[in-house]
Short mmCIF file of C-alpha atoms in Angstrom, two decimals:
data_model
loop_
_atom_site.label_atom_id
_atom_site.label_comp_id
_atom_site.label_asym_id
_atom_site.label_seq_id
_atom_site.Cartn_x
_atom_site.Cartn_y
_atom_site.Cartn_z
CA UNK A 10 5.79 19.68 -13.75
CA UNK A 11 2.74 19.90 -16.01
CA UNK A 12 3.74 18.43 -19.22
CA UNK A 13 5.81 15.17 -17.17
CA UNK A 14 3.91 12.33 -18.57
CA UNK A 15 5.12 8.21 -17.66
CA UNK A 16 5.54 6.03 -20.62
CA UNK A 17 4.29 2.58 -20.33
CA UNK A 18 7.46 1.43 -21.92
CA UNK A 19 9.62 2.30 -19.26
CA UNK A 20 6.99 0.75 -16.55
CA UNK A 21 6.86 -2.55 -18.47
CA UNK A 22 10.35 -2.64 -18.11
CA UNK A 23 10.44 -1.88 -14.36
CA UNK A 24 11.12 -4.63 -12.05
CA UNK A 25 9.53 -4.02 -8.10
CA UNK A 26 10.21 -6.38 -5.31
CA UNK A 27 6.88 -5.80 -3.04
CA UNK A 28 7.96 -7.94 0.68
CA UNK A 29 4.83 -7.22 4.09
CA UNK A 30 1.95 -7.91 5.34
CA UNK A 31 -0.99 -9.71 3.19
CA UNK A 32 -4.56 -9.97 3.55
CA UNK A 33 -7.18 -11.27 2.02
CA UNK A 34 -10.24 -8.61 1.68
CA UNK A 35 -13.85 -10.08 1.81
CA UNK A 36 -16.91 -8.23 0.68
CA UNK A 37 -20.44 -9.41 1.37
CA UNK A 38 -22.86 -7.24 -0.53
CA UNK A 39 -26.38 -7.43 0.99
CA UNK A 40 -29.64 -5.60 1.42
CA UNK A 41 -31.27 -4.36 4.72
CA UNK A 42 -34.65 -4.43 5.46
CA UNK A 43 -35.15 -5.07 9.26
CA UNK A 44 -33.69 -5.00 12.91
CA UNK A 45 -32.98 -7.99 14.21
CA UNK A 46 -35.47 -9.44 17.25
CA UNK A 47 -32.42 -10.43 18.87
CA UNK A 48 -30.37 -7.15 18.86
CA UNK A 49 -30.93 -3.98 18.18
CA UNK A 50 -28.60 -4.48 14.92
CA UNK A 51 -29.32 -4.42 10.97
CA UNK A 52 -30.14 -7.71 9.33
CA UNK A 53 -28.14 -8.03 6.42
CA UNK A 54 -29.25 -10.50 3.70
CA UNK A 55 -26.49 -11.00 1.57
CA UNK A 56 -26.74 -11.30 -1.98
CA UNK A 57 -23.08 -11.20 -3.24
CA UNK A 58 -19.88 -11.74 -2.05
CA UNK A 59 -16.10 -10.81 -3.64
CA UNK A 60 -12.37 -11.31 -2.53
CA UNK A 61 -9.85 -8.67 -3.25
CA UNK A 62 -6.26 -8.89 -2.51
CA UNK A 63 -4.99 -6.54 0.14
CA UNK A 64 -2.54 -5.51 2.13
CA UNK A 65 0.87 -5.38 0.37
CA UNK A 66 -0.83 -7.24 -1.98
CA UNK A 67 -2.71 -4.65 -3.23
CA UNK A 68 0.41 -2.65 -3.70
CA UNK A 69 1.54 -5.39 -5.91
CA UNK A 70 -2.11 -4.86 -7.55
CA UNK A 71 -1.18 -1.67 -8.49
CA UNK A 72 1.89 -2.11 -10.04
CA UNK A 73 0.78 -4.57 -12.23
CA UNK A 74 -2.22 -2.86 -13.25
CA UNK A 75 0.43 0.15 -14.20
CA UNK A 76 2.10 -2.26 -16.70
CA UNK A 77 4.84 -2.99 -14.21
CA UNK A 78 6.88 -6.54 -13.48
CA UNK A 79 6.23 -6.96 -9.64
CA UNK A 80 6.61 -9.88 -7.59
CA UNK A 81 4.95 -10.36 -3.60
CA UNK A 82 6.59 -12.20 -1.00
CA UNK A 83 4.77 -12.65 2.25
CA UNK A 84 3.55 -15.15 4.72
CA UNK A 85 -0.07 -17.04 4.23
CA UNK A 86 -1.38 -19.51 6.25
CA UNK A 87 -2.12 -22.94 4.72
CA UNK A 88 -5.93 -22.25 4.28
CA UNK A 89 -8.79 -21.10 2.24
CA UNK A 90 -7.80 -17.53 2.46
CA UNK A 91 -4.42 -18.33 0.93
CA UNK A 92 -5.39 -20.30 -1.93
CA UNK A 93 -8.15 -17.39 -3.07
CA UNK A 94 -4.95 -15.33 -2.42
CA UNK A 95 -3.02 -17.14 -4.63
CA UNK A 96 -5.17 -17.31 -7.16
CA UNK A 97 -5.66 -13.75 -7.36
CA UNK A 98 -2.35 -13.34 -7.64
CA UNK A 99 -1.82 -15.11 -11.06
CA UNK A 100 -5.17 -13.31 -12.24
CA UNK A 101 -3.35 -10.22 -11.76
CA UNK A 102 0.05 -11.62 -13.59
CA UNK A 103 2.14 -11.29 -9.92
CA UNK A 104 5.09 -13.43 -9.38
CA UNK A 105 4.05 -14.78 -5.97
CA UNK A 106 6.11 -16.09 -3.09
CA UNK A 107 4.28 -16.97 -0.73
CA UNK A 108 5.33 -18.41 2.17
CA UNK A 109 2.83 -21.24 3.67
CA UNK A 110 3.27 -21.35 7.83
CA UNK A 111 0.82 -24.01 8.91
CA UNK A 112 1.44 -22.24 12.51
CA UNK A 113 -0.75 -18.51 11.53
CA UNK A 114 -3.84 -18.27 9.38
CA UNK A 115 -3.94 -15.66 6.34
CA UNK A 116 -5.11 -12.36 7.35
CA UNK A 117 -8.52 -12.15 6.81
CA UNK A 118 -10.78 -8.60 7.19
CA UNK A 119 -14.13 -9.60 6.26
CA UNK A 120 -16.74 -6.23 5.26
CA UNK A 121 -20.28 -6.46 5.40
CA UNK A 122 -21.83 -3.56 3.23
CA UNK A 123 -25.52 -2.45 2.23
CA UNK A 124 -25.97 0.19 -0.35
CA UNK A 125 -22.25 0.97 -0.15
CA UNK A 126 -22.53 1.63 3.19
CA UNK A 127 -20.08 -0.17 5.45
CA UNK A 128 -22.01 -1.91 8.12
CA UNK A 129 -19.22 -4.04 10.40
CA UNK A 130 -15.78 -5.47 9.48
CA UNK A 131 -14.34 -8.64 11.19
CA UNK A 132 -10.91 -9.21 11.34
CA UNK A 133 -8.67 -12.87 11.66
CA UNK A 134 -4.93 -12.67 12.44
CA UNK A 135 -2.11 -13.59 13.92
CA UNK A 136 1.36 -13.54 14.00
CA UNK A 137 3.43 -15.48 12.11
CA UNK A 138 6.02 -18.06 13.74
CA UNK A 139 9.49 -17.51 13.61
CA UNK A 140 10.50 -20.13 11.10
CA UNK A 141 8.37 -18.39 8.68
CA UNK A 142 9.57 -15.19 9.09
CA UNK A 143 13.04 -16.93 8.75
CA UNK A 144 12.14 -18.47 5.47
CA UNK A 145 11.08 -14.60 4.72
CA UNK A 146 14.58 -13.52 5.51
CA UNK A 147 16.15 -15.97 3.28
CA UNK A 148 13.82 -15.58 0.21
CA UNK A 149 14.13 -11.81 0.17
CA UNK A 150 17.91 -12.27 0.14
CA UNK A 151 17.93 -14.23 -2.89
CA UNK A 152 15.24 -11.75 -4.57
CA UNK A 153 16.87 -8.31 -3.96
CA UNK A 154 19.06 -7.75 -6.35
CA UNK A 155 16.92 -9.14 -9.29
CA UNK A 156 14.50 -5.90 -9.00
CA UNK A 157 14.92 -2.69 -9.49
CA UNK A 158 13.13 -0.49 -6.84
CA UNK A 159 12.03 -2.48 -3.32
CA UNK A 160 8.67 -1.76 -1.47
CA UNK A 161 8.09 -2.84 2.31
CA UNK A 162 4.68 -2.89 3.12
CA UNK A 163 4.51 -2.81 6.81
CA UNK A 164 0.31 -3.18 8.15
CA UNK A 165 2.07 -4.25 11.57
CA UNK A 166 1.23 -8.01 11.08
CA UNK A 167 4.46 -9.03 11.89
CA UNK A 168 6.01 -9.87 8.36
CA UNK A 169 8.89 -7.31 8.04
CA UNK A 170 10.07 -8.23 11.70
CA UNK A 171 13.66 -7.39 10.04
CA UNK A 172 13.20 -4.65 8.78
CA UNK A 173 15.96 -2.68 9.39
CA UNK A 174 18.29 -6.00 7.55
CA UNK A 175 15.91 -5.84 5.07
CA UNK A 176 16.90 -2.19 4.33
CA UNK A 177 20.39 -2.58 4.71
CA UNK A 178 20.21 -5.75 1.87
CA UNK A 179 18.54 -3.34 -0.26
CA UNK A 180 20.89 -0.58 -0.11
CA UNK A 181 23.73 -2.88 -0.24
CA UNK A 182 22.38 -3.85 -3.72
CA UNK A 183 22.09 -0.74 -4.85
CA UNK A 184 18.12 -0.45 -4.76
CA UNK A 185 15.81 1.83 -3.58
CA UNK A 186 13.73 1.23 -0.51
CA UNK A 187 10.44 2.52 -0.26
CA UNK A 188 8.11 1.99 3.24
CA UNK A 189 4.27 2.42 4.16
CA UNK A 190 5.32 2.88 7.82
CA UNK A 191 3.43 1.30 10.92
CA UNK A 192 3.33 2.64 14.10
CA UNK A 193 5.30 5.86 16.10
CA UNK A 194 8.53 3.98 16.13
CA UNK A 195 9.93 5.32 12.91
CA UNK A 196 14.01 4.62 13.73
CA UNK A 197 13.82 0.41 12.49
CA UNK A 198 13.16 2.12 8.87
CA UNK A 199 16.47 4.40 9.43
CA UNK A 200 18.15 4.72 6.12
CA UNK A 201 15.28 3.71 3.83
CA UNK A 202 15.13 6.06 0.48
CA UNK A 203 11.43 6.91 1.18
CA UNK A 204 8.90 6.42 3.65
CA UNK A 205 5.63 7.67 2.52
CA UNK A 206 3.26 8.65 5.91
CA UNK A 207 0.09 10.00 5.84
CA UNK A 208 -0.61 13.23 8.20
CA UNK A 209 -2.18 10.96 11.04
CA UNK A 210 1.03 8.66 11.11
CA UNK A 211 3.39 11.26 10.57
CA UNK A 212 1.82 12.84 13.62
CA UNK A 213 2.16 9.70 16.02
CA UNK A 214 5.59 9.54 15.00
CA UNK A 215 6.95 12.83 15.31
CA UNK A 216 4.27 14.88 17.29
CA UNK A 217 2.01 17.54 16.70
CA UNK A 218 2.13 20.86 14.56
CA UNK A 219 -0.11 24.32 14.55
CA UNK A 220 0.21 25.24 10.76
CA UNK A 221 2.03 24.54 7.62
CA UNK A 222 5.79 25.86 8.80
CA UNK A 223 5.51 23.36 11.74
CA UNK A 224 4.40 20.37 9.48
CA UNK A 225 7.81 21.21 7.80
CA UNK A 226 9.95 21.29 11.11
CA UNK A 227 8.45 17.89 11.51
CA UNK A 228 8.89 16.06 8.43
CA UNK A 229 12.13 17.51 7.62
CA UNK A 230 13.69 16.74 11.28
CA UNK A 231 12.53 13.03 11.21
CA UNK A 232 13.74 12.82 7.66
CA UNK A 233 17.00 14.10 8.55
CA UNK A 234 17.06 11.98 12.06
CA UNK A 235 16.36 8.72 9.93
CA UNK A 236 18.76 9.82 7.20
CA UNK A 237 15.82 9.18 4.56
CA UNK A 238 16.49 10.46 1.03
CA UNK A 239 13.12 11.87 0.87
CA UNK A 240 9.31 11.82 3.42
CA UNK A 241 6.13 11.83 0.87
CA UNK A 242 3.16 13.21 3.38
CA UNK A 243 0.14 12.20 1.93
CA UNK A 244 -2.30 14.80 3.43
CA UNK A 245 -5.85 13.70 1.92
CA UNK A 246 -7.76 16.62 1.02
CA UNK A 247 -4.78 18.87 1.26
CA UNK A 248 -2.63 16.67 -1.35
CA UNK A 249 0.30 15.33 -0.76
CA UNK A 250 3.97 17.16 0.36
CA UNK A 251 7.61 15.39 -0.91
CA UNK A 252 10.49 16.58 2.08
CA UNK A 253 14.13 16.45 0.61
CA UNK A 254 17.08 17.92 1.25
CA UNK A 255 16.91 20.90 -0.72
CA UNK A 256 13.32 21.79 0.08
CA UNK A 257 9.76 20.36 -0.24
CA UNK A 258 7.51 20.25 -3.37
CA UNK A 259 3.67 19.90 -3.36
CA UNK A 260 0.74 18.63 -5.31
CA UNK A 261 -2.69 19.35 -4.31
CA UNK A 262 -5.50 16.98 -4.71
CA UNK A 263 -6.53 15.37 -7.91
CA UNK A 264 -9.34 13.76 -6.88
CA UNK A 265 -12.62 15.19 -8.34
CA UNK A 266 -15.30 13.07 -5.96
CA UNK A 267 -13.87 10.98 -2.99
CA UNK A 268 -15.80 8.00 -2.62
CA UNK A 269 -13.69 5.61 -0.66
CA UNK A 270 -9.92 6.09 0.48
CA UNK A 271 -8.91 2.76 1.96
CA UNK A 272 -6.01 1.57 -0.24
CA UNK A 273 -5.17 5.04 -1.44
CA UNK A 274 -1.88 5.03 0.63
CA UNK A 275 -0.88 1.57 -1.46
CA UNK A 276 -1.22 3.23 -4.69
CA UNK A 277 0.99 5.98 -3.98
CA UNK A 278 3.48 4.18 -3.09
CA UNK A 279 3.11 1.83 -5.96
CA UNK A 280 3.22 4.60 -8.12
CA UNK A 281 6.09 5.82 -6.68
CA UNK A 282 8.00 2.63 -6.37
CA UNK A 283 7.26 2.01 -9.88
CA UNK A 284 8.22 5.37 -11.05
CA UNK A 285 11.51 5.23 -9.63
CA UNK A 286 11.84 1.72 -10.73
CA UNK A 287 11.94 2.93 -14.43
CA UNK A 288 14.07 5.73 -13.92
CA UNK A 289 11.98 8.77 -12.85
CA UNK A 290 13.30 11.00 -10.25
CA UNK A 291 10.83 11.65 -7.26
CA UNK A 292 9.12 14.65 -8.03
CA UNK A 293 8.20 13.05 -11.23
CA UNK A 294 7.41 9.95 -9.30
CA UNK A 295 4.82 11.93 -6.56
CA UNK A 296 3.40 14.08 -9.72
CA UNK A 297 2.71 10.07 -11.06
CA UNK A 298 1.24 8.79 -7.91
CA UNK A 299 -0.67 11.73 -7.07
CA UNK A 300 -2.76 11.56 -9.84
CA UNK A 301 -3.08 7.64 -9.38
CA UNK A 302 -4.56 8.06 -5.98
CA UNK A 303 -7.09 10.81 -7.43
CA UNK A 304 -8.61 7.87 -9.25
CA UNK A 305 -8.45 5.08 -6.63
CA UNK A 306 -10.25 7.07 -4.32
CA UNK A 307 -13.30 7.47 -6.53
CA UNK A 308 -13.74 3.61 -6.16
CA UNK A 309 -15.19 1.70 -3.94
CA UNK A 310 -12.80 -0.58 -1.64
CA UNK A 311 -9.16 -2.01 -2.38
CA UNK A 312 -8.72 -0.87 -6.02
CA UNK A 313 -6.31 -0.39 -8.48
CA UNK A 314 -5.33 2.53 -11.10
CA UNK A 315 -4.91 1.04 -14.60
CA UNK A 316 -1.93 3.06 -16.96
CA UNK A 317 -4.86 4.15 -19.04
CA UNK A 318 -6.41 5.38 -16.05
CA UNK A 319 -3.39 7.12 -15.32
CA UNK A 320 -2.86 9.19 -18.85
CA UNK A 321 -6.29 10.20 -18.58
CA UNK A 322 -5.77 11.99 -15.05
CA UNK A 323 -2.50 13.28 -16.07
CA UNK A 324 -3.77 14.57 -19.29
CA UNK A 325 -7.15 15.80 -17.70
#
């Protein structure tokens, strides 16, 4: 579809409920210059350091940087991590609901780069308590049915624990579901409008495949065995491959220069939640997200496609 082109109207006017796992991404930016004496490691001095949202968050991100209304709801911990969390939140005009469990900290991945060059990441987590994820429950039921396209965001942290209620409330209402899966148990997302793999997950989930006619065996049968409206395969280089009922349609690659693709699989499905938010069916909504990953990827870390950003690929 080379002339479909989004109008910002219809994503200002699109309402996404974004419900998963959070994190909070730390960057320290430093030079290296030496091995340590005490370990044959780099020593990194560091000269700057930045916090990005991440995570479902970052999905969230990405809506609202497409001129969508989007709103998070997660679980925090009552700590640093949260309140820089929350803060970027309202930076980035996202109604936040956050839940605060004093029992788990905030997800916390800490990178230490040098020259753009990833040297180690830490990570801090936990799972959250049960009363938390309760409270989770309970806030997503009142939310549902004020949005109108729903985005589970599952980075196995422990958040969307109910899922498969989660999709049922959704459905009930009338929305669409859309899930980042987690993991090779794909049957607690039965009955979800889209789930939107890449080729490594798809793989863990449904097994292997020698060449392109057994990629389709696979996607369609665990599309049809979870009673999905639709699979999006993201397939990096390759592009990215929407499985439906009547057939599959593909997009190659927009990207001109890859530079970094961590948080490419939140934009597409941002894009795509967003899309079908305001209307668009999902061919137009994968030709949309497609092109928003193609710029995401030329950045460096977590980042975000801006609607600008987005008529300029389309229209390149």
């Amino acid at each position: 579809m080379p002339n479909f082109m989004p109008t910002l109207s219809r994503f200002q006017a699109a309402k996404v409920l974004v419900a998963g796992d959070v994190m909070l991404d730390q960057y320290w930016f430093g030079d290296v210059s030496r091995i340590s004496p005490e370990a044959p490691v780099p020593v990194a001095k560091i000269g700057q350091t930045e916090h990005r949202a991440g995570g479902a968050a970052n999905v969230a991100r990405n809506i609202a940087a497409l001129g969508g209304q989007v709103a998070l709801l997660a679980v925090v911990g009552e700590d640093e991590a949260a309140d820089s969390l929350a803060k970027l939140l309202v930076q980035d005009n996202i109604a936040n609901h956050l839940i605060r469990s004093p029992d788990a900290p905030t997800t916390l991945k800490l990178r230490v780069l040098s020259r753009n060059q990833q040297l180690i990441r830490l990570d801090f987590e936990k799972t959250p308590d049960l009363g938390s994820l309760k409270s989770v429950q309970q806030r997503y039921a009142e939310l549902v049915a004020q949005y109108d396209a729903v985005i589970l965001s599952d980075y196995g942290k422990g958040v969307l624990h109910e899922v498969a209620a989660m999709i049922a409330a959704a459905r009930v209402a009338g929305k669409p579901v859309l899930i980042d899966p987690k993991g090779a148990d794909y049957a607690k997302y039965s009955g979800a409008t889209l789930l939107t793999p890449n080729r490594a997950e798809l793989r863990e989930a449904a097994g292997g495949w020698d060449n392109e006619a057994g990629l389709t065996a696979k996607a369609q049968g665990l599309r049809e065995t979870l009673g999905l409206d639709a699979l999006l395969v993201t397939r990096s280089e390759e592009g990215m491959t929407l499985y439906r009922a009547d057939g599959q349609t593909h997009q190659p690659t927009r990207a001109q220069e890859v530079y970094d693709v961590s948080g490419a699989g939140d934009t597409v499905i941002a894009a795509m939640g967003l899309s079908l938010a305001a209307g668009y069916t999902l061919p137009e909504a994968m030709h949309t997200a497609n092109a928003a990953a193609g710029v995401v990827v030329a950045k460096l870390g977590t980042a975000v496609c801006s609607f600008g950003e987005l008529e300029h690929a389309l229209g390149a």
